[in-house]
Short mmCIF file of C-alpha atoms and ligand atoms in Angstrom, two decimals:
data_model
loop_
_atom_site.label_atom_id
_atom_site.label_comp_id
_atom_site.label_asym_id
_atom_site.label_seq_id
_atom_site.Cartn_x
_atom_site.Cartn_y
_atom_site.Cartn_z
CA UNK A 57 -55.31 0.76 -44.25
CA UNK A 58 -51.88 2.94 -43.50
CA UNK A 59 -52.17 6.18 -42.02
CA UNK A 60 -51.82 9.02 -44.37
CA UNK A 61 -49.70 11.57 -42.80
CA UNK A 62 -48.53 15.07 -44.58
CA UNK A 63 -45.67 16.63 -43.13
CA UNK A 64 -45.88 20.93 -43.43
CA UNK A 65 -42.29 22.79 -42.33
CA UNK A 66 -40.95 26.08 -41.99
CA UNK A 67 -37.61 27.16 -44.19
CA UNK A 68 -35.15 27.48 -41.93
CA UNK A 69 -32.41 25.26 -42.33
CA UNK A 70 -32.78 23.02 -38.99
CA UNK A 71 -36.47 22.43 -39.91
CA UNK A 72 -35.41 21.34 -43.91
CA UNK A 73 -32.88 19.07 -41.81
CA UNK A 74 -35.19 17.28 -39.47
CA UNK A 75 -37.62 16.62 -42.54
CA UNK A 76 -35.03 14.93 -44.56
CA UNK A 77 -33.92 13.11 -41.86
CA UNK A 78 -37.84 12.26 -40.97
CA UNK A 79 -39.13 11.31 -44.40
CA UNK A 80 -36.61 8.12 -44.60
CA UNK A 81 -38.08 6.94 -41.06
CA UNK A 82 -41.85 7.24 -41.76
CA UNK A 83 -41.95 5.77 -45.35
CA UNK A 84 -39.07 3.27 -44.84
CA UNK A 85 -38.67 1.97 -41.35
CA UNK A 86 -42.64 2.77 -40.57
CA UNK A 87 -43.70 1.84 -44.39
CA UNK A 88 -46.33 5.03 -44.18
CA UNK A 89 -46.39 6.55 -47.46
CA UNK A 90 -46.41 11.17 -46.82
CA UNK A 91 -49.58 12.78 -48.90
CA UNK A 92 -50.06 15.78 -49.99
CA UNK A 93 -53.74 15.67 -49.77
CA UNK A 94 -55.90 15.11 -47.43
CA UNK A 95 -53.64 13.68 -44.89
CA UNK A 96 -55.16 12.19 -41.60
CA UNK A 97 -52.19 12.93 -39.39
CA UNK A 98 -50.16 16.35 -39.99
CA UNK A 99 -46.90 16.57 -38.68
CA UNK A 100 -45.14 20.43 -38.43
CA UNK A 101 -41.80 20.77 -38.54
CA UNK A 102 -40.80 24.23 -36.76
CA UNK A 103 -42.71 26.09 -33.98
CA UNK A 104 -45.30 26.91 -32.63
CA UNK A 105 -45.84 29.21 -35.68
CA UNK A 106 -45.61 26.49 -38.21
CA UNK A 107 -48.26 24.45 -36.26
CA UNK A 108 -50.71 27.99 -36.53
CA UNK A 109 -50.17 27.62 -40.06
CA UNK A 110 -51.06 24.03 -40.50
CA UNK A 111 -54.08 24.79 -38.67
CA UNK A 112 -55.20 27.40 -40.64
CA UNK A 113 -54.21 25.08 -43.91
CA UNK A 114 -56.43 22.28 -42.71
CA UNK A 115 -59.53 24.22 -40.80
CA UNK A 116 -62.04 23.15 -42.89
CA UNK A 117 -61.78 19.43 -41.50
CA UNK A 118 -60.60 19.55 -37.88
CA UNK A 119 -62.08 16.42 -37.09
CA UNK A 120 -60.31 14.27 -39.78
CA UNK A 121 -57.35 15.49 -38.87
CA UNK A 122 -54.74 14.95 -35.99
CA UNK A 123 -52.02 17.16 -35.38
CA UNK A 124 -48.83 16.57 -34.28
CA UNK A 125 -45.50 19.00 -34.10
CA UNK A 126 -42.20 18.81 -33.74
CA UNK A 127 -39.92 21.76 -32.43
CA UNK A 128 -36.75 22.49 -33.80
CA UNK A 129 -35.70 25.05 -31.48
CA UNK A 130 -37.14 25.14 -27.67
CA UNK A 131 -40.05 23.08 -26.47
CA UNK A 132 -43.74 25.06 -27.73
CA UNK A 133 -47.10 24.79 -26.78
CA UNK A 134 -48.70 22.93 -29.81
CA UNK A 135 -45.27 20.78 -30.26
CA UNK A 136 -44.61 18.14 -28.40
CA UNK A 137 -41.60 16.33 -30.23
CA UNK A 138 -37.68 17.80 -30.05
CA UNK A 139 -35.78 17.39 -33.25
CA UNK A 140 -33.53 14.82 -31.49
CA UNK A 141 -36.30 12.10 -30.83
CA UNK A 142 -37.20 11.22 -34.26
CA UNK A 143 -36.33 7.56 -33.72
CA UNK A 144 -38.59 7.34 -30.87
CA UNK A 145 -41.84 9.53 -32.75
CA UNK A 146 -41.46 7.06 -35.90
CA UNK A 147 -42.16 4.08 -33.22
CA UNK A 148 -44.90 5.51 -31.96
CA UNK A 149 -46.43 6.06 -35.13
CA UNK A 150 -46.17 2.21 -35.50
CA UNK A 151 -47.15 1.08 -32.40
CA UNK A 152 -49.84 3.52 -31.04
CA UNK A 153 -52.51 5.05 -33.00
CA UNK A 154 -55.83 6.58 -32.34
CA UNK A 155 -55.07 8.77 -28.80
CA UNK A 156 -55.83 12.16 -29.07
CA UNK A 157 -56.60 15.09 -27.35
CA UNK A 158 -58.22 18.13 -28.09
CA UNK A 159 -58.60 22.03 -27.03
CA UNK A 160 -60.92 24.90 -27.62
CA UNK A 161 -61.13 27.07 -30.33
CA UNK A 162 -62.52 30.66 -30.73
CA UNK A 163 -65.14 31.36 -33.44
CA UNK A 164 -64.70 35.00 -34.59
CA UNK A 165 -67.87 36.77 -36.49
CA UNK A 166 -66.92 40.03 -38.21
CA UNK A 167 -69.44 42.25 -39.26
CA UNK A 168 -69.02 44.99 -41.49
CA UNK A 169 -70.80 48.19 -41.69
CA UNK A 170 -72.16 47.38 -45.35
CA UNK A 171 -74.17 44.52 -43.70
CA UNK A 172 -71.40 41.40 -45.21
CA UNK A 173 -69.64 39.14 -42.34
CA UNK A 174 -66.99 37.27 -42.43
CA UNK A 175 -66.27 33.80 -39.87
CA UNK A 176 -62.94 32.67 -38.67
CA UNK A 177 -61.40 30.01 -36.27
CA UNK A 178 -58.58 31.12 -34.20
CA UNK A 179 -56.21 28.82 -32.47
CA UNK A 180 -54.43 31.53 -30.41
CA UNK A 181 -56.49 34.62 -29.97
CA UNK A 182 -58.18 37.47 -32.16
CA UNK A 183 -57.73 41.27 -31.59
CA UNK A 184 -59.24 44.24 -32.72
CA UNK A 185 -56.91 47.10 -32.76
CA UNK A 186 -57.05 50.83 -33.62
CA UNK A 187 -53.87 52.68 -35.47
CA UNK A 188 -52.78 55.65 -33.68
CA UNK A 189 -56.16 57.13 -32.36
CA UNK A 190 -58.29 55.80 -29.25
CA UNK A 191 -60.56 52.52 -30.10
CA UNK A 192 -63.73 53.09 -28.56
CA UNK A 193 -65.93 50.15 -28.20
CA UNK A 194 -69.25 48.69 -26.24
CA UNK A 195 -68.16 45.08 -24.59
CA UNK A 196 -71.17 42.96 -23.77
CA UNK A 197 -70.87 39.48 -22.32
CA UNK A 198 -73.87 37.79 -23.47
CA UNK A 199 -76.93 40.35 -23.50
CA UNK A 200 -75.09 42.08 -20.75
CA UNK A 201 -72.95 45.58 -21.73
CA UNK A 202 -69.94 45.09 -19.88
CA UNK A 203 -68.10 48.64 -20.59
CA UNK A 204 -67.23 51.78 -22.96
CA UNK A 205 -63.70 50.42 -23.16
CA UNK A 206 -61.47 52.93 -24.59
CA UNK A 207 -57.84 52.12 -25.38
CA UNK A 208 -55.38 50.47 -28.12
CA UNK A 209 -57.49 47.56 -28.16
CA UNK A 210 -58.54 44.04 -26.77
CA UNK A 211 -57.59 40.74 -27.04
CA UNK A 212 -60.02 37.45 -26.94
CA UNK A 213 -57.85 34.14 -26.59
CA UNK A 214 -58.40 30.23 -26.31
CA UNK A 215 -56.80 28.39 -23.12
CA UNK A 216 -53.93 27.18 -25.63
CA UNK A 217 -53.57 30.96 -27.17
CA UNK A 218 -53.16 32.14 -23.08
CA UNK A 219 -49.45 31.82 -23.29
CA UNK A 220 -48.86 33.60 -26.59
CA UNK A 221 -50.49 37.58 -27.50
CA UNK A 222 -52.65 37.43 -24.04
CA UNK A 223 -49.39 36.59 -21.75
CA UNK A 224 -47.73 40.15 -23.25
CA UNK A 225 -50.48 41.78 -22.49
CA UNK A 226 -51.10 41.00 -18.96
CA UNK A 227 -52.93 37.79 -19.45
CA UNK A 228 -53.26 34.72 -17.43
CA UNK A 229 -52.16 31.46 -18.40
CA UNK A 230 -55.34 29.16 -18.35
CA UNK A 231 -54.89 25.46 -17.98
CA UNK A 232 -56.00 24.02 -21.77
CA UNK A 233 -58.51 21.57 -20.24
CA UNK A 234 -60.05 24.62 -18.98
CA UNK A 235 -63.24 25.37 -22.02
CA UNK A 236 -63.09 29.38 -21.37
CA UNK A 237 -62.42 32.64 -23.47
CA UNK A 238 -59.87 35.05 -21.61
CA UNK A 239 -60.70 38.68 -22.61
CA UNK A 240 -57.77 40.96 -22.30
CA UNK A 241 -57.09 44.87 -22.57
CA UNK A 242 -54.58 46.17 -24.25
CA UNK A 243 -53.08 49.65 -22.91
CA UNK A 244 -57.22 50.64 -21.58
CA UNK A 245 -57.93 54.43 -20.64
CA UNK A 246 -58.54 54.82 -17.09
CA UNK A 247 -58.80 57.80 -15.62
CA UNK A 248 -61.37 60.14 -13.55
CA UNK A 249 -63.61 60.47 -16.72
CA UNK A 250 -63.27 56.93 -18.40
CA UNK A 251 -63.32 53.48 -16.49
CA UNK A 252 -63.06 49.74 -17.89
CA UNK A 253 -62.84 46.42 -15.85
CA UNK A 254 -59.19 47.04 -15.90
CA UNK A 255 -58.34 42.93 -15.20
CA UNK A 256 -58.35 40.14 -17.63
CA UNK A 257 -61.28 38.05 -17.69
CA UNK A 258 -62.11 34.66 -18.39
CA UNK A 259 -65.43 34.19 -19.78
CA UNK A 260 -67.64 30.95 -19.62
CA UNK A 261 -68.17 28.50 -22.39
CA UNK A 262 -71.99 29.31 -22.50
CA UNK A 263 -71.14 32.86 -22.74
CA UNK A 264 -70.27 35.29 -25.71
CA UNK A 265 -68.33 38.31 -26.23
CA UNK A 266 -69.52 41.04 -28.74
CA UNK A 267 -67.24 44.00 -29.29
CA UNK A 268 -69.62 46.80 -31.02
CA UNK A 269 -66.87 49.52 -32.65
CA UNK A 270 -67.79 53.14 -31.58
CA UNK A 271 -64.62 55.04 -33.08
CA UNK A 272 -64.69 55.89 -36.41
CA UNK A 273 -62.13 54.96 -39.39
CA UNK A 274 -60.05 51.86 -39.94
CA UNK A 275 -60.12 49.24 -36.80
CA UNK A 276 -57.42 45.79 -37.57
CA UNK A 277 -58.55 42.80 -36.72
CA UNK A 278 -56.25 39.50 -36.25
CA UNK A 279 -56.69 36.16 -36.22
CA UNK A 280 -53.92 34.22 -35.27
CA UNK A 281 -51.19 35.31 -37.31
CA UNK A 282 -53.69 36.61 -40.38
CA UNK A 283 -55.11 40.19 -40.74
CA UNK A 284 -58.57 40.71 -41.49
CA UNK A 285 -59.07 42.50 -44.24
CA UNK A 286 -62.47 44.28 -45.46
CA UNK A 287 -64.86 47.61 -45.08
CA UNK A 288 -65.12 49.29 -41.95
CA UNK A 289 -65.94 47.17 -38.96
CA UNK A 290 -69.00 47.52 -37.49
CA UNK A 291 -68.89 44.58 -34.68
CA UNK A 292 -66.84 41.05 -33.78
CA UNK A 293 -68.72 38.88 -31.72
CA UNK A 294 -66.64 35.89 -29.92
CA UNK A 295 -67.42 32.28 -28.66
CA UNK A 296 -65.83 29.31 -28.17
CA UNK A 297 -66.38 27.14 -31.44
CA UNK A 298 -67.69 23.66 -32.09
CA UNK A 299 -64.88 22.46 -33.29
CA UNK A 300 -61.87 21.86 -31.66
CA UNK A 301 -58.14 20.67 -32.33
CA UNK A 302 -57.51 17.25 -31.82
CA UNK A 303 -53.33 16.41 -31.47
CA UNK A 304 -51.97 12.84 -31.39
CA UNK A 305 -51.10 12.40 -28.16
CA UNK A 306 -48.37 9.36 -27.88
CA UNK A 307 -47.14 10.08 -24.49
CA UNK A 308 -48.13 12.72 -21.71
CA UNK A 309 -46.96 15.86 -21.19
CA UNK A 310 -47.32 18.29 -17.98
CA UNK A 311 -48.93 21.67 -19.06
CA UNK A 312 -46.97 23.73 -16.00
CA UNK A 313 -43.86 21.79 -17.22
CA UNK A 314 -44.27 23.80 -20.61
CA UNK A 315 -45.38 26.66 -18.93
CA UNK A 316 -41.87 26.35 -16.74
CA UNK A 317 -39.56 25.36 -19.62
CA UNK A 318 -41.39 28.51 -21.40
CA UNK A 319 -41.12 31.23 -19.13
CA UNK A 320 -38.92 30.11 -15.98
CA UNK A 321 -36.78 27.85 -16.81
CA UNK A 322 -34.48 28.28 -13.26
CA UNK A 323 -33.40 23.84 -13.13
P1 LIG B 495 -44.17 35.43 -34.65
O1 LIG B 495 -44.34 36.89 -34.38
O2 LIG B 495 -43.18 34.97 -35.67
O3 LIG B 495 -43.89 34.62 -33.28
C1 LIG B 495 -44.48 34.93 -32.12
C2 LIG B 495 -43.94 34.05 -30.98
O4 LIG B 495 -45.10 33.52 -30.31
C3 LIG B 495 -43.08 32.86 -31.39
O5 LIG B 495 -42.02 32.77 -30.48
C4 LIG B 495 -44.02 31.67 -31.23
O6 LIG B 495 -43.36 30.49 -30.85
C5 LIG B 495 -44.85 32.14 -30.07
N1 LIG B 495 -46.15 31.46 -29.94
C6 LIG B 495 -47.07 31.19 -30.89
N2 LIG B 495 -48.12 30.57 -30.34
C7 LIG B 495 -47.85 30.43 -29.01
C8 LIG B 495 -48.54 29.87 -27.92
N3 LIG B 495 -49.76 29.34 -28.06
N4 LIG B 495 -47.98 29.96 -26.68
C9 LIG B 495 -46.76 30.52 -26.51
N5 LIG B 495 -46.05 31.06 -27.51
C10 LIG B 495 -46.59 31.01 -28.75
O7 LIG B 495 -45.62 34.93 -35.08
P2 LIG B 495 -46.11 33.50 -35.47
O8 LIG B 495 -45.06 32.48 -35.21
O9 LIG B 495 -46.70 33.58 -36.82
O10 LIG B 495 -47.28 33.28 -34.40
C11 LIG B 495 -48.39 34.12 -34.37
C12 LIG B 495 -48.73 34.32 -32.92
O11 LIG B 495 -47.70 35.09 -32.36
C13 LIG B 495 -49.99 35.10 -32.67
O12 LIG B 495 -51.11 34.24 -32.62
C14 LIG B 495 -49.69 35.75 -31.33
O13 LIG B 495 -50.20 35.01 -30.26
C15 LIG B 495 -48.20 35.73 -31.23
N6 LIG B 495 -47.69 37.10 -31.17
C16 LIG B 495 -47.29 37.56 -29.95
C17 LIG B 495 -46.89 38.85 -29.81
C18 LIG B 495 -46.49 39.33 -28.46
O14 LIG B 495 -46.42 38.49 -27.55
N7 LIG B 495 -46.27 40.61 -28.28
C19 LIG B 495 -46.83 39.71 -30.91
C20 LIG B 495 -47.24 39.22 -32.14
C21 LIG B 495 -47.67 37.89 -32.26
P3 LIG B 495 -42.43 29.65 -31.85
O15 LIG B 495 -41.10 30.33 -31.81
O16 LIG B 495 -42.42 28.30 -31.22
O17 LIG B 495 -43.06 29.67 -33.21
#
């Protein structure tokens, strides 16, 4: 049986070029006819952005489905393929099929004060976020109650999601083989009166986080690139999820030499 692969692209124009140059390959040199539906192999065509949308497209059956991205403008995080090497990702489609590898996700649980919830995977991270007044919020890891953290907000990311939202705000970059949460402050209240952890901090994969809202009136919550939307927020409670993301993985490719090409760049 052939492969059924869907291809999902952004609209910029390099992107609309690289898919009509990669349709011809897959369905006449490779003989692999594209789907629409239910495709076992989805290939994004864009950034790291149009792979977060495929994601959230396809959620609902993470383990029928590989991933795979291609970057039309610098090297990303969930794309491993430059828009020059189309020749070579066609073979490998041929040749090589079945390796995979796959990452952590965070399972989000909103609950809202008129007793409904809602559930979410994230790929990147989730944040809860206050408009122009002070969030005020319990943290507990587990059963444990962490802090009163007051401030703009906080941010709960996977390993992959450590280079994106959690990097700009003070973040550290976790290694994606790592199975952790990173929790992360954004602009915290510390002063003589009020006091939080002050530090990132990278939380266990037996472990929780639940977030229990204190401050009164409308609290946003994200999700990768979607906002939550909904009656007032009583409480989020984070974990890493049971599913994870599983990317075709034709060749290898050095985490800290993304993380370089990224963010350093200096050879
Ligand atoms: P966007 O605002 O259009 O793009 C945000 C940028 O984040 C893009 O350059 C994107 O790379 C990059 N990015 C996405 N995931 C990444 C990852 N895992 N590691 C490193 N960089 C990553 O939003 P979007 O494209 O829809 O993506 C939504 C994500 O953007 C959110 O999940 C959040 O992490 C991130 N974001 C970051 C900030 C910030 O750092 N202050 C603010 C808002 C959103 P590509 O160019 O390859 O797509």
């Amino acid at each position: 049986m052939t492969l059924r692969i869907g291809i999902i692209h952004n609209n910029e124009q390099k992107s609309l070029d690289v898919f009509q140059r990669l349709v011809p390959l897959i369905e006449k040199k490779a003989g692999i006819k594209l789907v629409e539906r239910d495709p076992e192999l989805v290939i994004t065509i864009g950034g790291d952005g149009t792979l977060l949308s495929a994601f959230h497209r396809y959620n609902h059956k993470l383990s029928d489905v590989l991933f795979l991205g291609v970057h039309t403008g610098h090297l990303g995080f969930y794309t491993d393929w430059r828009d020059y090497e189309l020749e070579e990702l066609t073979d490998s489609l041929c040749r090589n099929r079945g390796k995979s590898v796959s990452y952590p996700l965070l399972d989000v649980v909103v609950n809202f004060s008129d007793g409904r919830s809602k559930h979410f995977l994230a790929l990147n991270e989730s944040t809860i976020r206050k408009g122009s007044r002070t969030m005020v919020a319990d943290v507990y890891i587990k059963e444990e109650r962490l802090e009163r953290f007051r401030g703009d907000g906080l941010s709960v990311s996977t390993p992959t999601g450590s280079t994106a939202y959690n990097k700009s705000v003070g973040g550290a970059v976790l290694h994606p083989s790592i199975s952790a949460l990173q929790l992360a402050e954004i602009a915290s209240l510390n002063n003589r009166v009020f006091r939080t952890l002050g530090s990132p901090a990278i939380i266990g994969n037996q472990e929780w986080i639940e977030v229990k809202l204190r401050s009164q009136g409308n609290h946003m919550i994200t999700v990768d690139q979607l906002d939550v939307s909904g009656p007032e927020i009583s409480s989020v409670k984070y974990k890493i999820a049971e599913e994870r993301i599983h990317f075709a993985s034709y060749r290898h490719m050095h985490f800290w030499h993304r993380v370089k090409d990224a963010f350093i760049r200096e050879d």
